[in-house]
PDB file of C-alpha atoms and ligand atoms in Angstrom:
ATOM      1  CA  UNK Y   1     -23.005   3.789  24.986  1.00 59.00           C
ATOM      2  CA  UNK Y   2     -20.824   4.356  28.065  1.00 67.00           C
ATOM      3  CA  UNK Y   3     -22.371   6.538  30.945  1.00 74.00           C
ATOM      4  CA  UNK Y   4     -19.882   9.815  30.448  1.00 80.00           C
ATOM      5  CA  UNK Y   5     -19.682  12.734  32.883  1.00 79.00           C
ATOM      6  CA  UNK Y   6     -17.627  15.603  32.609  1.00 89.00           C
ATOM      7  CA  UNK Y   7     -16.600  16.314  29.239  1.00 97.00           C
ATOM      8  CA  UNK Y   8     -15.163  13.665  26.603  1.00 98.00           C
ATOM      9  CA  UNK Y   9     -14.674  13.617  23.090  1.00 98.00           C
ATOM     10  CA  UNK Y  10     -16.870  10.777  20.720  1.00 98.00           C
ATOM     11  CA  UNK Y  11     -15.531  10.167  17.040  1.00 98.00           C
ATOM     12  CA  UNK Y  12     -17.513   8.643  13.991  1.00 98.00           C
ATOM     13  CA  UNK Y  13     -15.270   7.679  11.585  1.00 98.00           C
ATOM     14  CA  UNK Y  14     -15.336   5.462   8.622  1.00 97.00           C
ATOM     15  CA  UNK Y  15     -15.569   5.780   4.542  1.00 96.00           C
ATOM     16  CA  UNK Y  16     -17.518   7.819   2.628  1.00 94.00           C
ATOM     17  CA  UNK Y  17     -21.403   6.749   2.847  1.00 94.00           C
ATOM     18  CA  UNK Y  18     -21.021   4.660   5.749  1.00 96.00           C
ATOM     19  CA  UNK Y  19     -23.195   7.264   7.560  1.00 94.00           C
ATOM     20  CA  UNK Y  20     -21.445   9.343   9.793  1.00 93.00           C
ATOM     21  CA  UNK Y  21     -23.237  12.459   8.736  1.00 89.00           C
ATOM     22  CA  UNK Y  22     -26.628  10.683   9.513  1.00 90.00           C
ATOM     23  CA  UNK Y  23     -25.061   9.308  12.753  1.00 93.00           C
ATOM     24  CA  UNK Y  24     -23.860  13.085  14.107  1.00 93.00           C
ATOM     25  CA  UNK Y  25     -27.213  14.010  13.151  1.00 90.00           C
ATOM     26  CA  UNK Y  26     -29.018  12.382  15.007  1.00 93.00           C
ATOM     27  CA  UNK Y  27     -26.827  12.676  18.469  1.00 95.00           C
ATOM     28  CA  UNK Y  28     -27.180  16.446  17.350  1.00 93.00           C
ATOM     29  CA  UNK Y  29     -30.745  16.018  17.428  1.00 91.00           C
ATOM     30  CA  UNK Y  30     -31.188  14.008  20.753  1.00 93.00           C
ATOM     31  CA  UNK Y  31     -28.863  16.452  22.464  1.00 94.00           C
ATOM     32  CA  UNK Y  32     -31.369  19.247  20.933  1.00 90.00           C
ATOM     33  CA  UNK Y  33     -34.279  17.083  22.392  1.00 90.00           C
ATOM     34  CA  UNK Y  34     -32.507  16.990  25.863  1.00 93.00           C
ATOM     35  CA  UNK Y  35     -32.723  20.680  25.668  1.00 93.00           C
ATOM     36  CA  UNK Y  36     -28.719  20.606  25.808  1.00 94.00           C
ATOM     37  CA  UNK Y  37     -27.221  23.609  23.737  1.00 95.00           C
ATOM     38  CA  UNK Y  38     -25.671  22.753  20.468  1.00 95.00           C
ATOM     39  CA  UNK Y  39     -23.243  24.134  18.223  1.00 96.00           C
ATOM     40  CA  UNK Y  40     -22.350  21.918  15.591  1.00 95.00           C
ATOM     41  CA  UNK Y  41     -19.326  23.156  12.729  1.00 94.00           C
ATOM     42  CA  UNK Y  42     -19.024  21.409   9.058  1.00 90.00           C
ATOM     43  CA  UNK Y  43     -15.386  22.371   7.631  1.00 85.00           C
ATOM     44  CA  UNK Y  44     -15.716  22.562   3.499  1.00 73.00           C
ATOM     45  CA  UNK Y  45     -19.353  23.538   3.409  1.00 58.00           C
ATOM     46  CA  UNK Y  46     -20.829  23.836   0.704  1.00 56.00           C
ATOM     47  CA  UNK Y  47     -23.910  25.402  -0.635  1.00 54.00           C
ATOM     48  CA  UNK Y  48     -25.584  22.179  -1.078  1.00 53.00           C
ATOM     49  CA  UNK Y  49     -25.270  21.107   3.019  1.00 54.00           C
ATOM     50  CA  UNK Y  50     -26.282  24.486   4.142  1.00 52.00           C
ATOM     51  CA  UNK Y  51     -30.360  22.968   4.036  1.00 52.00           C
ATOM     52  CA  UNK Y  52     -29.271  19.592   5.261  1.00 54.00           C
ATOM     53  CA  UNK Y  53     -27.189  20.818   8.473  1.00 61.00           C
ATOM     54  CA  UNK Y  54     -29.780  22.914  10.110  1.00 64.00           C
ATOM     55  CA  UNK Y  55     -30.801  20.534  12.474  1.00 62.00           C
ATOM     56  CA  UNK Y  56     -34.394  21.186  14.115  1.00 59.00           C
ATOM     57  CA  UNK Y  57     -36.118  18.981  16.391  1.00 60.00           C
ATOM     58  CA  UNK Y  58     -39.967  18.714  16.707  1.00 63.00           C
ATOM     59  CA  UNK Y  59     -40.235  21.362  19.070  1.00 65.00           C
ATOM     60  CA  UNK Y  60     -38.950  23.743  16.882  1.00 66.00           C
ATOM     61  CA  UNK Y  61     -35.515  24.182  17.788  1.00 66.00           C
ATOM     62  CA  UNK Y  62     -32.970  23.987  15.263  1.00 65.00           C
ATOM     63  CA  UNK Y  63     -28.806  24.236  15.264  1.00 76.00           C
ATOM     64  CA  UNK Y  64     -27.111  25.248  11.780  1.00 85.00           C
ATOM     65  CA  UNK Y  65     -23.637  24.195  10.847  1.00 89.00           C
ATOM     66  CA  UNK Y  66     -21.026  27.418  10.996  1.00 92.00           C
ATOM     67  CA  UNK Y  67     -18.505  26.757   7.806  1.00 90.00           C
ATOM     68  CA  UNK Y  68     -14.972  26.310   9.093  1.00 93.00           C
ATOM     69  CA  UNK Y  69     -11.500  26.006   7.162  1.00 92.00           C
ATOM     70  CA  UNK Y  70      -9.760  25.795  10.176  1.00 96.00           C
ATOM     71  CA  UNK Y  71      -9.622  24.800  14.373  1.00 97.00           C
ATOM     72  CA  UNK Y  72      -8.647  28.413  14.818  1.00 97.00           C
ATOM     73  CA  UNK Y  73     -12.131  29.369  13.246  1.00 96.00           C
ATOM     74  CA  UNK Y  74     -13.499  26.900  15.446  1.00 97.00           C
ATOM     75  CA  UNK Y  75     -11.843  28.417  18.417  1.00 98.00           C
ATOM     76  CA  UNK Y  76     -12.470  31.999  17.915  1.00 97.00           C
ATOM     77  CA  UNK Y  77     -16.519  30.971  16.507  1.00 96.00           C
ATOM     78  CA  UNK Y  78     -17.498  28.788  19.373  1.00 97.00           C
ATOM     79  CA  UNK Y  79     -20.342  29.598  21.373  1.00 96.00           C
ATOM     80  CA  UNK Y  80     -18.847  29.635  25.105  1.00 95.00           C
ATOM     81  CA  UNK Y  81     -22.157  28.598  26.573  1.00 96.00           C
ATOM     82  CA  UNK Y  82     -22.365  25.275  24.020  1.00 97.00           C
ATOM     83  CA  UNK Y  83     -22.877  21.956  26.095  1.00 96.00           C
ATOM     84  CA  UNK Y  84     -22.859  19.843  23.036  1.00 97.00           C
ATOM     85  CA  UNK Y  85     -19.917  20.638  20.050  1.00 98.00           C
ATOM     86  CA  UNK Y  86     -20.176  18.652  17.029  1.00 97.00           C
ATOM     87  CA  UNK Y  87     -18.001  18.935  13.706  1.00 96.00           C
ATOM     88  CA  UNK Y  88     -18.320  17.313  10.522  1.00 93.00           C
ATOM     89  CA  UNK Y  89     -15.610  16.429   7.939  1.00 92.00           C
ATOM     90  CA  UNK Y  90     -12.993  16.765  10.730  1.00 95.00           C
ATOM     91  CA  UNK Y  91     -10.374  14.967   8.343  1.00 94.00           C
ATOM     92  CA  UNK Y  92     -10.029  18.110   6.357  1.00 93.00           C
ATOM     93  CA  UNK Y  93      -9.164  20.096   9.633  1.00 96.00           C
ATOM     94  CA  UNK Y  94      -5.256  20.781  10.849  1.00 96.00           C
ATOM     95  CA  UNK Y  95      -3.440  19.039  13.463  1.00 97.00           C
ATOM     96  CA  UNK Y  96      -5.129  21.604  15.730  1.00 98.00           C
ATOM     97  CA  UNK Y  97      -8.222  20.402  15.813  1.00 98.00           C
ATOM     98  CA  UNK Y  98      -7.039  17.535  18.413  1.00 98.00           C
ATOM     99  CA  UNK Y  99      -5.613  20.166  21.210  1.00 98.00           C
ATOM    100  CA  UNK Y 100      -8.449  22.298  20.733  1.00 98.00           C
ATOM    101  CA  UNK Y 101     -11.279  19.426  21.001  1.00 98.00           C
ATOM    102  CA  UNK Y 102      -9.491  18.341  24.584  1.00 98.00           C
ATOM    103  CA  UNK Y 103      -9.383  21.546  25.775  1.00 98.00           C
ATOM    104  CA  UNK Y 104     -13.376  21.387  25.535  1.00 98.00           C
ATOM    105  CA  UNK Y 105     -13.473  18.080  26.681  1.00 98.00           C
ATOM    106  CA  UNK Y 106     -11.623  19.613  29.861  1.00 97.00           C
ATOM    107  CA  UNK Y 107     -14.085  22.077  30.054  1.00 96.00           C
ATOM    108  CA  UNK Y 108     -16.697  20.015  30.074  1.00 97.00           C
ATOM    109  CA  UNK Y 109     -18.061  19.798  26.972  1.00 98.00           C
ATOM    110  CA  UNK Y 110     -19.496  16.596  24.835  1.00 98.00           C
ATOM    111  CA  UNK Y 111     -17.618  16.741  21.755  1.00 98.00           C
ATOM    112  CA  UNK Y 112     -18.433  14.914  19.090  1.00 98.00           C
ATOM    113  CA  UNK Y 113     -16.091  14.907  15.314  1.00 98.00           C
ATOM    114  CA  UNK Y 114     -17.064  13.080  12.102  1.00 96.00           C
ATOM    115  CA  UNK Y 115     -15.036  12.337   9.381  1.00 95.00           C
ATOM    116  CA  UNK Y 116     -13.035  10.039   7.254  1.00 95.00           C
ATOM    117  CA  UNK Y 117     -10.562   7.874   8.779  1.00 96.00           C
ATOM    118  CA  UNK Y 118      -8.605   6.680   5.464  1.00 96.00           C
ATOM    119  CA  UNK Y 119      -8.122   8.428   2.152  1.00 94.00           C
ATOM    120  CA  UNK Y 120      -8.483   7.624  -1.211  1.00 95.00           C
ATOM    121  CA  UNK Y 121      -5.017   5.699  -0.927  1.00 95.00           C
ATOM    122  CA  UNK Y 122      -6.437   4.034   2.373  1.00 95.00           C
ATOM    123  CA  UNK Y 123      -3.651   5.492   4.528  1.00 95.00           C
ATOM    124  CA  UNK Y 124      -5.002   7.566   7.674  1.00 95.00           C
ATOM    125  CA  UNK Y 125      -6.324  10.798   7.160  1.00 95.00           C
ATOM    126  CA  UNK Y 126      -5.197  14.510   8.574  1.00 95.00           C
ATOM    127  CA  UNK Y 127      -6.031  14.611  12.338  1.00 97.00           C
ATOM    128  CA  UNK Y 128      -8.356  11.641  12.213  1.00 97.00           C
ATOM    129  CA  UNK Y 129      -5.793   8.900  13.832  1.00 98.00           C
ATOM    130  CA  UNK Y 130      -4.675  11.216  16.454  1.00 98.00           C
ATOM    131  CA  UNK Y 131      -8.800  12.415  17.341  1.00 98.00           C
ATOM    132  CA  UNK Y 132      -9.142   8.280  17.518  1.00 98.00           C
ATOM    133  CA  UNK Y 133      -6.779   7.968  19.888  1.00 98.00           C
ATOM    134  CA  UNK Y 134      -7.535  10.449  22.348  1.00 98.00           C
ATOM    135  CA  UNK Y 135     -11.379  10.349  22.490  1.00 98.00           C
ATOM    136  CA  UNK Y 136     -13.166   8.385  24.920  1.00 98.00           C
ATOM    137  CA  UNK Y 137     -15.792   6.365  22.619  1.00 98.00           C
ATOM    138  CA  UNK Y 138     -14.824   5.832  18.988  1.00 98.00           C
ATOM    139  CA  UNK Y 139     -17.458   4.422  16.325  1.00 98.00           C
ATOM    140  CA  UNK Y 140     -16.126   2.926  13.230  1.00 98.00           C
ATOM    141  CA  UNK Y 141     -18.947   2.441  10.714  1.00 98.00           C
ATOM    142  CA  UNK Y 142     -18.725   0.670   7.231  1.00 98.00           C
ATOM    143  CA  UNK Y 143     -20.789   1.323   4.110  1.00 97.00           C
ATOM    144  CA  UNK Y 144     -21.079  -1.318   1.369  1.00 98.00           C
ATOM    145  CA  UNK Y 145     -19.024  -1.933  -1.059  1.00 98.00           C
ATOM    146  CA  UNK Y 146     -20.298  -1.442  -4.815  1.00 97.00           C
ATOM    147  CA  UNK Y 147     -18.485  -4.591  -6.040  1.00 98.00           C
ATOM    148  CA  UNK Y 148     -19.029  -7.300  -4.294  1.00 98.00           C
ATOM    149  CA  UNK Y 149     -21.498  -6.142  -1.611  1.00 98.00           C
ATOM    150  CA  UNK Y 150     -19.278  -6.490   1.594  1.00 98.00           C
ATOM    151  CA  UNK Y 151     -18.660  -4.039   4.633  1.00 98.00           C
ATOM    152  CA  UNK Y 152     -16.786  -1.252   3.006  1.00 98.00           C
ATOM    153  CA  UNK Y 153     -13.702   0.481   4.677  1.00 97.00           C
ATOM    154  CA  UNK Y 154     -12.163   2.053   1.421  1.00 97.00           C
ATOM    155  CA  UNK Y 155     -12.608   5.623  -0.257  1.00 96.00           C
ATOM    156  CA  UNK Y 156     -11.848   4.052  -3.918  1.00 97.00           C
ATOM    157  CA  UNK Y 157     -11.083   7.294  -5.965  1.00 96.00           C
ATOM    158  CA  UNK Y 158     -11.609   7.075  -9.890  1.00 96.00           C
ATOM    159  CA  UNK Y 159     -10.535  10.069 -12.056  1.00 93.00           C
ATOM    160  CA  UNK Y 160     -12.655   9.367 -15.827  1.00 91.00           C
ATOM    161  CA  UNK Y 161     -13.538   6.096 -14.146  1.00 93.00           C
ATOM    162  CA  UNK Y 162     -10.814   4.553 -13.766  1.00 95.00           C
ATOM    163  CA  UNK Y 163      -8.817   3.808 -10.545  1.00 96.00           C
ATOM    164  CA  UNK Y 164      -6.510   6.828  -9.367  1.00 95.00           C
ATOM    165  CA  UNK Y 165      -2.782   6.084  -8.761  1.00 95.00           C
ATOM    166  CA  UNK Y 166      -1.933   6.801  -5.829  1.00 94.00           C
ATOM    167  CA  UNK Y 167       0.851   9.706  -6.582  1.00 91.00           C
ATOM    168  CA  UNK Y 168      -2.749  11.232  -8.238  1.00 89.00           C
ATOM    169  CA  UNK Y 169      -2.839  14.849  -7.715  1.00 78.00           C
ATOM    170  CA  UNK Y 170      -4.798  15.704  -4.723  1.00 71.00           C
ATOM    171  CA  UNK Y 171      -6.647  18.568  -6.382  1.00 68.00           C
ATOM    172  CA  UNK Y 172      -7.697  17.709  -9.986  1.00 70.00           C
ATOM    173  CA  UNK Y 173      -7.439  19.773 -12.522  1.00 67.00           C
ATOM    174  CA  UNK Y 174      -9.840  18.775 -15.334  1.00 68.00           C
ATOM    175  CA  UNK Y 175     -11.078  15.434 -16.025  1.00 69.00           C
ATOM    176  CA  UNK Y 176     -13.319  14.095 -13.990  1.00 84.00           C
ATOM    177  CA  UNK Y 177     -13.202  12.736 -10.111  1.00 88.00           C
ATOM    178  CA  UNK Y 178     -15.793  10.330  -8.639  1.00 93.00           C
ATOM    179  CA  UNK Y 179     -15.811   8.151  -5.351  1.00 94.00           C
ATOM    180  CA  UNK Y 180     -16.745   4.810  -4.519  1.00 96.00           C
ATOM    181  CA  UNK Y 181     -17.150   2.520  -1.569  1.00 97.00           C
ATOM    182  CA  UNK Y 182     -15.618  -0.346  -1.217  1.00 98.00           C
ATOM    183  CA  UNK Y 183     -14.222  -3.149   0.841  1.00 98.00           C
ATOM    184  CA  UNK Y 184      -9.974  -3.890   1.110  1.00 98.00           C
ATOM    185  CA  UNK Y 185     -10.260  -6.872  -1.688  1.00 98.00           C
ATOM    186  CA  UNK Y 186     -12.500  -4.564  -4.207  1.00 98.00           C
ATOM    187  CA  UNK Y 187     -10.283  -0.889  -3.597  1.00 98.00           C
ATOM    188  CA  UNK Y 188      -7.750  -0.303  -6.199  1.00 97.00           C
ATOM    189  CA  UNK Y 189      -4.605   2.184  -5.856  1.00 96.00           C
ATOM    190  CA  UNK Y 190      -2.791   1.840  -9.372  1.00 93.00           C
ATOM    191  CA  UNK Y 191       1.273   2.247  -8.620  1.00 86.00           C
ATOM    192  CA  UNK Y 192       1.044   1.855  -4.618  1.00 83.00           C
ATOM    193  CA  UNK Y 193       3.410  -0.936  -4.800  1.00 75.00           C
ATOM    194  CA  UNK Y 194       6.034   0.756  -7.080  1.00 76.00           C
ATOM    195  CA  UNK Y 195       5.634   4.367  -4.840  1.00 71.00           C
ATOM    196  CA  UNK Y 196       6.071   2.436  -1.862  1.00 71.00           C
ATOM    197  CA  UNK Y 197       9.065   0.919  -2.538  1.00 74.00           C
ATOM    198  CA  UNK Y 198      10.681   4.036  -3.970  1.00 74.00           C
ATOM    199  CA  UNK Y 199       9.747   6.086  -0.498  1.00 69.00           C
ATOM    200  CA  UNK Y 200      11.116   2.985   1.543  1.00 70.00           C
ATOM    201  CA  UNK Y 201      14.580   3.096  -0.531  1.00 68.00           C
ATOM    202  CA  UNK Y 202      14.898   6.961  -0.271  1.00 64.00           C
ATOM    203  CA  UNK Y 203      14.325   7.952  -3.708  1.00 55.00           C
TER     204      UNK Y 203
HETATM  205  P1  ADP T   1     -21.067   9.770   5.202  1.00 57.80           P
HETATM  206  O1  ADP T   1     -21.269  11.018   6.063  1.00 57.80           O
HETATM  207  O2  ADP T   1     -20.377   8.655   5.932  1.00 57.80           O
HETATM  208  O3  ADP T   1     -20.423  10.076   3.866  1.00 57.80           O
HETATM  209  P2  ADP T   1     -23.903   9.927   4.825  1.00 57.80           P
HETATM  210  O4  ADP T   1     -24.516   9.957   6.191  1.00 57.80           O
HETATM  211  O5  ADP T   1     -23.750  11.268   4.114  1.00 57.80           O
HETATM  212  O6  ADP T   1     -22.504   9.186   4.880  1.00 57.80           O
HETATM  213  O7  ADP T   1     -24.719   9.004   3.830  1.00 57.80           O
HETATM  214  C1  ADP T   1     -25.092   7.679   4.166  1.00 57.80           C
HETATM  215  C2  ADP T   1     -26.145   7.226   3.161  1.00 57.80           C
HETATM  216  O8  ADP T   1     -25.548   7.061   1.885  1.00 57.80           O
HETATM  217  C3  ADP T   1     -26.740   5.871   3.454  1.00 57.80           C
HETATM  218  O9  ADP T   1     -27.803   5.945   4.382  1.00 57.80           O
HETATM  219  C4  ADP T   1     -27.240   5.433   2.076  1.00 57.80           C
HETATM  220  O10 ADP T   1     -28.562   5.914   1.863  1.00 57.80           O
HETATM  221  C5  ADP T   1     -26.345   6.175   1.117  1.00 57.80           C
HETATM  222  N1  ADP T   1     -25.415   5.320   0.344  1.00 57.80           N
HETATM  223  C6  ADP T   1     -25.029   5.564  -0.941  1.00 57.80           C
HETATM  224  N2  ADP T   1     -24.120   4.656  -1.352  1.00 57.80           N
HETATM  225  C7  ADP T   1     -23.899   3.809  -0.319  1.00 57.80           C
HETATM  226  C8  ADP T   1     -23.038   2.666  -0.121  1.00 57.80           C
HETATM  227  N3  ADP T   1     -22.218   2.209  -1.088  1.00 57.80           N
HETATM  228  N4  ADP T   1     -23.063   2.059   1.082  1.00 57.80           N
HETATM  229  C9  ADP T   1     -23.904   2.502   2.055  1.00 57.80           C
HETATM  230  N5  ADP T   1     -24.728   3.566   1.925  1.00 57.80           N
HETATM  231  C10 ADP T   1     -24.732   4.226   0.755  1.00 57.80           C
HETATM  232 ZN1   ZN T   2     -15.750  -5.596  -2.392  1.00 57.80          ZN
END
């Protein structure tokens, strides 16, 4: 890792179980263990992270996530005396997110976003390109793909198990929706080509 002073912004990004949650964790808990304050924000909580996002380190301090739908809530629930901001799932945030993050960084906080780089179509996701481009130190991590076994860079969606096309709705509405790792050979976008082609000739 690069020596940083001052304030700069760090992004984890890659697929779904590549371990970006594990890998903010654990810079959450080493900035807890270097007694730097912490304030870390997961957008789309749900009840089933609340346990897993109160970070505690072994001498007993802990940091839990504040739910977020928005930068704005981010803005207006941020703890002015933080040192250390960290925000999970930042590819469900608004375009926001990336002017508000440097305007920490300029204030001298380490800020540090996790989320999904591609979605289920592989094309980049929300703010995540833009976050990429202006932090200092950007991690891209792979999980492995279910197929074939190789590094994984692909959300492959599958709605009643079979691949989603990629005009899919983005919110289903019955039937079920699973995910899967897996790498650029293995992912699967059913009517890509054909949607492509109709954007590119206007209609
Ligand atoms: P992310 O935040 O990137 O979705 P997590 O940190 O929540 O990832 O989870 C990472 C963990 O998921 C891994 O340590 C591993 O135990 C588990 N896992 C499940 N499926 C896979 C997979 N296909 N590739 C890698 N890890 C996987
Ligand atoms: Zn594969």
């Amino acid at each position: 890792m690069l020596q940083l002073t001052g304030g700069w912004i760090e992004v984890i990004a890659g697929v779904m179980f590549s371990g970006k949650s594990e890998e903010l964790m654990r810079r959450v808990r080493r900035a807890v263990i270097a007694r730097r304050k912490v304030q870390v924000f997961k957008s789309h909580l749900d009840d089933r992270y609340q346990g897993l996002l109160a970070v505690s380190s072994h001498d007993g301090r802990s940091v839990a996530a504040v739910p977020v739908d928005s930068s704005t809530q981010i803005a207006t629930r941020v703890d002015p005396t933080a040192h250390v901001i960290a925000i999970d799932e930042a590819q469900f945030l608004d375009a926001g997110i990336v002017a508000l993050a440097t305007s920490f960084a300029q204030r001298g906080r380490r800020v540090i976003l996790a989320g999904t780089d591609t979605d289920f179509r592989g094309e980049p996701f929300g703010p995540m390109p833009e976050l990429m481009a202006v932090a200092e130190v950007v991690d891209k991590l792979h999980a492995i793909c279910v197929l074939c076994g190789a590094p994984a860079c692909r959300n492959q969606r599958l709605i009643d198990g079979e691949p989603a096309a990629w005009d899919s709705p983005l919110i289903m509405v019955g039937g079920s929706e699973t995910y899967e790792a897996r790498c650029r050979a293995c992912h699967i976008v059913r009517r890509r080509d054909e949607a492509q082609r109709s954007l590119a000739i206007g209609c």
